[in-house]
Short mmCIF file of C-alpha atoms in Angstrom, two decimals:
data_model
loop_
_atom_site.label_atom_id
_atom_site.label_comp_id
_atom_site.label_asym_id
_atom_site.label_seq_id
_atom_site.Cartn_x
_atom_site.Cartn_y
_atom_site.Cartn_z
CA MET A 1 0.00 0.00 0.00
CA THR A 2 1.20 3.52 -0.82
CA CYS A 3 -0.03 6.89 0.40
CA VAL A 4 -0.39 10.02 -1.70
CA PHE A 5 -0.25 13.29 0.24
CA ILE A 6 -2.36 16.20 -0.92
CA ALA A 7 -2.88 19.79 0.17
CA GLY A 8 -3.63 20.31 3.86
CA GLY A 9 -1.77 17.21 4.99
CA ALA A 10 -4.56 14.82 4.08
CA HIS A 11 -3.68 11.64 2.30
CA ILE A 12 -5.30 8.94 0.25
CA SER A 13 -4.15 5.37 0.49
CA LYS A 14 -3.78 3.48 -2.74
CA ASP A 15 -3.74 -0.29 -2.44
CA ARG A 16 -2.78 -1.49 -5.90
CA SER A 17 -3.29 -5.10 -4.83
CA VAL A 18 -7.01 -4.39 -4.37
CA PHE A 19 -7.81 -2.25 -7.42
CA ALA A 20 -6.14 -2.52 -10.83
CA TYR A 21 -7.03 0.94 -12.07
CA TYR A 22 -7.68 1.47 -15.76
CA LEU A 23 -4.72 3.19 -17.43
CA HIS A 24 -6.09 5.62 -20.00
CA ASN A 25 -4.92 4.46 -23.41
CA LEU A 26 -7.40 5.93 -25.90
CA ASN A 27 -6.02 7.41 -29.10
CA PRO A 28 -7.20 10.97 -29.88
CA ILE A 29 -6.85 10.25 -33.62
CA ILE A 30 -9.76 8.35 -35.21
CA PHE A 31 -7.58 7.02 -38.06
CA ARG A 32 -4.23 8.08 -39.43
CA ILE A 33 -3.70 9.40 -42.92
CA TYR A 34 0.00 10.03 -42.42
CA ASP A 35 2.07 10.03 -39.21
CA ASN A 36 -0.01 12.11 -36.74
CA VAL A 37 -2.23 13.55 -39.46
CA GLY A 38 -5.86 12.43 -39.46
CA PRO A 39 -9.33 13.25 -38.14
CA ARG A 40 -9.50 13.52 -34.37
CA TRP A 41 -12.25 12.76 -31.90
CA TYR A 42 -12.22 16.33 -30.61
CA GLY A 43 -12.85 17.67 -34.10
CA LEU A 44 -15.69 15.17 -34.55
CA ALA A 45 -17.15 16.36 -31.23
CA TYR A 46 -17.30 19.92 -32.59
CA VAL A 47 -19.05 18.74 -35.76
CA LEU A 48 -21.59 16.67 -33.82
CA ALA A 49 -22.20 19.59 -31.45
CA PHE A 50 -22.94 22.01 -34.30
CA VAL A 51 -25.17 19.53 -36.15
CA SER A 52 -27.09 18.71 -32.96
CA SER A 53 -27.54 22.40 -32.16
CA TYR A 54 -28.92 23.02 -35.64
CA LEU A 55 -31.40 20.13 -35.48
CA LEU A 56 -32.64 21.02 -32.00
CA PHE A 57 -32.90 24.75 -32.69
CA PHE A 58 -34.69 24.04 -35.99
CA SER A 59 -37.17 21.81 -34.15
CA LEU A 60 -37.85 24.53 -31.55
CA ALA A 61 -38.29 27.15 -34.29
CA LYS A 62 -40.78 24.96 -36.20
CA ARG A 63 -42.78 24.46 -33.01
CA GLY A 64 -43.00 28.19 -32.43
CA TYR A 65 -40.67 28.54 -29.45
CA ALA A 66 -38.18 30.77 -31.28
CA ASP A 67 -38.64 34.22 -32.81
CA LEU A 68 -36.12 33.16 -35.47
CA PRO A 69 -37.79 31.68 -38.62
CA PRO A 70 -36.82 28.03 -39.28
CA GLN A 71 -35.24 28.92 -42.65
CA LYS A 72 -32.71 31.21 -40.89
CA VAL A 73 -31.62 28.71 -38.25
CA GLY A 74 -28.81 27.36 -40.45
CA ASP A 75 -27.24 30.79 -40.92
CA PHE A 76 -27.53 31.57 -37.21
CA ILE A 77 -25.94 28.30 -36.04
CA THR A 78 -23.16 28.65 -38.63
CA GLY A 79 -22.40 32.13 -37.29
CA CYS A 80 -22.43 30.84 -33.72
CA ALA A 81 -20.01 28.08 -34.66
CA LEU A 82 -17.53 30.25 -36.57
CA PHE A 83 -17.59 33.58 -34.77
CA GLY A 84 -18.82 32.52 -31.37
CA VAL A 85 -17.31 29.15 -30.54
CA ILE A 86 -14.20 28.95 -32.75
CA VAL A 87 -13.07 32.59 -32.88
CA GLY A 88 -14.22 33.33 -29.33
CA GLY A 89 -12.73 30.11 -27.99
CA ARG A 90 -9.39 30.73 -29.68
CA LEU A 91 -9.12 34.37 -28.59
CA GLY A 92 -10.19 33.41 -25.09
CA TYR A 93 -7.38 30.86 -24.94
CA VAL A 94 -4.87 33.49 -26.07
CA PHE A 95 -5.98 36.21 -23.65
CA PHE A 96 -6.69 33.98 -20.64
CA TYR A 97 -3.91 31.41 -20.88
CA LYS A 98 -1.30 32.28 -23.55
CA PRO A 99 -0.96 36.08 -23.87
CA GLU A 100 2.62 35.58 -25.07
CA MET A 101 1.12 34.44 -28.40
CA LEU A 102 0.27 38.10 -29.06
CA ARG A 103 3.99 38.68 -29.72
CA GLU A 104 3.63 36.31 -32.69
CA PRO A 105 0.11 37.00 -34.04
CA LEU A 106 0.32 34.37 -36.77
CA SER A 107 0.53 31.68 -34.09
CA ILE A 108 -3.07 32.52 -33.15
CA LEU A 109 -4.18 31.11 -36.52
CA ARG A 110 -2.49 27.74 -35.92
CA VAL A 111 -5.55 26.20 -34.28
CA TRP A 112 -4.48 22.69 -35.30
CA GLU A 113 -1.79 22.91 -32.60
CA GLY A 114 -4.53 22.98 -29.95
CA GLY A 115 -5.75 25.63 -27.56
CA MET A 116 -9.40 26.55 -27.10
CA SER A 117 -11.12 28.16 -24.11
CA SER A 118 -14.69 27.36 -23.09
CA HIS A 119 -14.86 30.74 -21.35
CA GLY A 120 -13.83 32.49 -24.56
CA GLY A 121 -16.39 30.50 -26.52
CA MET A 122 -19.09 31.57 -24.09
CA PHE A 123 -18.16 35.25 -24.41
CA GLY A 124 -17.98 34.82 -28.18
CA LEU A 125 -21.49 33.40 -28.28
CA LEU A 126 -22.83 36.21 -26.11
CA ALA A 127 -21.30 38.80 -28.42
CA PHE A 128 -22.44 37.13 -31.65
CA THR A 129 -26.03 36.52 -30.49
CA PHE A 130 -26.27 40.16 -29.36
CA TYR A 131 -25.02 41.33 -32.76
CA TYR A 132 -27.31 38.94 -34.65
CA ALA A 133 -30.37 39.91 -32.63
CA HIS A 134 -29.67 43.64 -33.09
CA ARG A 135 -29.12 43.27 -36.84
CA HIS A 136 -32.24 41.17 -37.45
CA LYS A 137 -34.45 43.04 -34.97
CA ILE A 138 -35.34 40.02 -32.85
CA SER A 139 -35.21 39.38 -29.11
CA TRP A 140 -31.69 38.67 -27.84
CA THR A 141 -33.01 36.82 -24.79
CA ASN A 142 -35.30 34.69 -26.96
CA LEU A 143 -32.31 33.67 -29.09
CA GLY A 144 -30.38 32.86 -25.93
CA ASP A 145 -33.19 30.84 -24.39
CA ASN A 146 -33.34 28.53 -27.40
CA LEU A 147 -29.58 28.35 -27.87
CA VAL A 148 -28.91 27.26 -24.27
CA VAL A 149 -31.36 24.38 -24.70
CA THR A 150 -29.11 23.00 -27.45
CA ALA A 151 -25.84 23.76 -25.65
CA PRO A 152 -25.75 20.77 -23.24
CA ILE A 153 -25.55 18.31 -26.15
CA GLY A 154 -22.43 20.13 -27.34
CA LEU A 155 -21.05 20.02 -23.80
CA PHE A 156 -21.70 16.28 -23.72
CA PHE A 157 -19.73 15.64 -26.90
CA GLY A 158 -16.97 18.00 -25.75
CA ARG A 159 -16.53 16.27 -22.39
CA CYS A 160 -16.48 12.86 -24.07
CA ALA A 161 -13.71 14.17 -26.33
CA ASN A 162 -11.86 15.50 -23.26
CA PHE A 163 -12.01 11.98 -21.84
CA ILE A 164 -10.73 10.39 -25.04
CA ASN A 165 -7.88 12.93 -25.06
CA GLY A 166 -7.10 12.09 -21.41
CA GLU A 167 -7.25 15.74 -20.33
CA LEU A 168 -9.14 17.65 -17.60
CA TYR A 169 -8.89 14.65 -15.30
CA GLY A 170 -10.03 14.85 -11.68
CA ARG A 171 -8.51 14.81 -8.24
CA ILE A 172 -6.62 11.91 -6.71
CA THR A 173 -8.93 9.23 -5.33
CA ASN A 174 -9.07 5.51 -4.57
CA VAL A 175 -12.66 4.81 -5.62
CA PRO A 176 -13.03 1.57 -7.61
CA TRP A 177 -13.78 3.41 -10.87
CA ALA A 178 -10.72 5.67 -10.64
CA MET A 179 -8.38 5.86 -13.62
CA GLN A 180 -4.77 6.74 -14.36
CA PHE A 181 -4.11 9.42 -16.96
CA PRO A 182 -0.67 9.55 -18.64
CA LYS A 183 -1.11 13.29 -19.36
CA GLU A 184 -0.63 13.81 -15.64
CA LEU A 185 3.07 13.81 -16.55
CA LEU A 186 2.58 17.08 -18.46
CA ASP A 187 1.40 18.85 -15.31
CA HIS A 188 3.47 17.25 -12.54
CA PRO A 189 7.26 17.53 -12.94
CA HIS A 190 8.08 15.06 -10.13
CA GLU A 191 6.10 12.24 -11.72
CA ALA A 192 7.50 13.22 -15.12
CA GLU A 193 11.09 12.87 -13.88
CA ARG A 194 10.38 9.43 -12.45
CA ALA A 195 8.67 8.36 -15.67
CA MET A 196 11.52 9.61 -17.88
CA ALA A 197 14.09 7.81 -15.74
CA ALA A 198 12.14 4.54 -15.93
CA CYS A 199 11.04 4.70 -19.56
CA SER A 200 14.41 5.79 -20.96
CA ARG A 201 15.69 2.36 -19.90
CA ILE A 202 13.02 0.81 -22.13
CA ASP A 203 13.62 3.16 -25.06
CA PRO A 204 16.40 5.79 -24.98
CA ALA A 205 14.20 8.07 -27.13
CA LEU A 206 11.66 8.43 -24.34
CA THR A 207 13.21 11.49 -22.72
CA THR A 208 10.22 13.86 -22.63
CA PRO A 209 6.73 13.60 -21.09
CA ASP A 210 5.14 14.04 -24.52
CA ALA A 211 7.12 11.12 -25.94
CA ILE A 212 6.09 8.90 -23.03
CA VAL A 213 2.40 9.85 -23.35
CA ASN A 214 2.49 8.95 -27.05
CA ALA A 215 4.36 5.69 -26.39
CA VAL A 216 1.63 4.38 -24.08
CA HIS A 217 -0.53 3.59 -27.13
CA ASN A 218 1.89 1.04 -28.61
CA ASN A 219 4.39 0.05 -25.92
CA PRO A 220 3.02 -2.23 -23.15
CA GLU A 221 6.28 -1.93 -21.17
CA VAL A 222 5.81 1.83 -20.88
CA ALA A 223 2.23 1.33 -19.71
CA THR A 224 3.43 -1.12 -17.04
CA GLU A 225 5.99 1.37 -15.73
CA LEU A 226 3.43 4.17 -15.59
CA ARG A 227 1.03 2.13 -13.48
CA SER A 228 3.46 2.39 -10.55
CA ILE A 229 4.03 6.14 -11.07
CA LEU A 230 0.71 7.74 -11.97
CA SER A 231 -1.97 8.61 -9.42
CA SER A 232 -5.48 7.18 -9.61
CA ARG A 233 -7.93 10.00 -10.33
CA HIS A 234 -11.60 10.79 -10.77
CA PRO A 235 -12.70 10.62 -14.44
CA SER A 236 -14.36 14.02 -13.97
CA GLN A 237 -14.86 14.41 -17.73
CA LEU A 238 -17.47 11.63 -17.57
CA TYR A 239 -19.17 13.20 -14.56
CA GLU A 240 -19.44 16.48 -16.44
CA ALA A 241 -20.66 14.76 -19.62
CA PHE A 242 -23.51 13.26 -17.60
CA PHE A 243 -24.48 16.28 -15.47
CA GLU A 244 -23.67 19.18 -17.80
CA GLY A 245 -24.79 17.24 -20.85
CA ILE A 246 -27.56 14.70 -20.35
CA VAL A 247 -29.14 15.92 -17.10
CA LEU A 248 -28.97 19.62 -17.96
CA PHE A 249 -30.42 19.02 -21.43
CA GLY A 250 -33.33 17.09 -19.92
CA ILE A 251 -34.10 19.92 -17.49
CA LEU A 252 -33.92 22.69 -20.10
CA TRP A 253 -35.88 20.76 -22.75
CA PHE A 254 -38.64 20.02 -20.25
CA VAL A 255 -38.90 23.65 -19.13
CA ARG A 256 -38.83 24.91 -22.72
CA THR A 257 -41.41 22.54 -24.18
CA ARG A 258 -43.68 21.89 -21.17
CA THR A 259 -43.91 25.38 -19.64
CA ARG A 260 -44.17 28.93 -20.88
CA GLN A 261 -41.56 31.22 -19.39
CA PRO A 262 -40.65 34.88 -20.09
CA ASN A 263 -37.64 35.48 -22.34
CA GLY A 264 -34.39 35.22 -20.41
CA VAL A 265 -35.51 32.68 -17.82
CA LEU A 266 -33.99 29.66 -19.57
CA THR A 267 -30.69 31.46 -20.12
CA GLY A 268 -30.49 32.15 -16.40
CA LEU A 269 -31.53 28.58 -15.58
CA PHE A 270 -28.76 27.27 -17.82
CA PHE A 271 -26.05 29.01 -15.82
CA ILE A 272 -27.65 28.15 -12.47
CA CYS A 273 -28.02 24.44 -13.32
CA CYS A 274 -24.72 23.90 -15.11
CA PHE A 275 -23.47 21.74 -12.21
CA SER A 276 -19.95 23.06 -12.60
CA PHE A 277 -19.83 23.87 -8.90
CA VAL A 278 -20.21 20.14 -8.24
CA THR A 279 -17.88 18.64 -10.81
CA ARG A 280 -15.21 21.36 -11.14
CA PHE A 281 -14.01 20.79 -7.59
CA LEU A 282 -13.08 17.27 -8.67
CA GLU A 283 -10.61 18.65 -11.19
CA SER A 284 -7.21 18.69 -9.61
CA SER A 285 -6.37 22.36 -10.24
CA SER A 286 -7.01 25.39 -12.40
CA LYS A 287 -3.69 24.73 -14.08
CA ILE A 288 -4.98 21.46 -15.48
CA SER A 289 -8.18 23.11 -16.64
CA ALA A 290 -6.16 25.71 -18.46
CA ASN A 291 -4.12 23.26 -20.48
CA PRO A 292 -4.69 23.30 -24.24
CA THR A 293 -6.69 20.53 -25.81
CA ARG A 294 -4.18 18.80 -28.05
CA SER A 295 -6.72 18.10 -30.78
#
């Protein structure tokens, strides 16, 4: 049995003889075209989120819940995707987490290298919906009320992609369903040093945390070494996919289609019921949350 000490002097015992924790070994690339080039699960999550938002918003518009005519839903969702989520998410990442990228503005355009911010995407959506509502002379709060009903499905796909990428993992725990995430090495130098020392004996090329994380997919010896180094953690991505995705969608859809509320109520309900205050505390630190999605 080993003990892991955490902030405040508390500790969690990890008895590896009792629980063989799952070592995360999912590949973020769906299939390879060449080397590391190919469609990725995170990109597919974005596509599924946008398509789902369109279908749900279109359904609400046809049923009379939206001021926006059904034939304009496609243009609106496309604008939300491009200017709200993608542009807002990218700029939010730059300003919140990587302001040094402003010294090299062209690096902001290299989105394939990863780096999106959910906070930036949210601000981007607020700005775009306000602009769209003002330009087309429709209620901004009505647009928002219908858009937030579709948002949890996008959150669901996004959190599933976070899980596949092995990022935004939770706090250390010894619950039976805990998992070990190799990307922990990117955030914890002590574990990274131990892993590099052990794995370099297996393959002299494994001298960086990134190389070790990539080697887990095809080198069983590396995976075996990491089992004795990595901490067991909450798979908080799955918690968030369930609460922020499935549960929140059910609540908002019920309120939207079974009750009649003034404009703005559903938007407020979305932020109140987002369950982040429950699941975010399971994430190990704000530093982990700020890491770029390598997708």
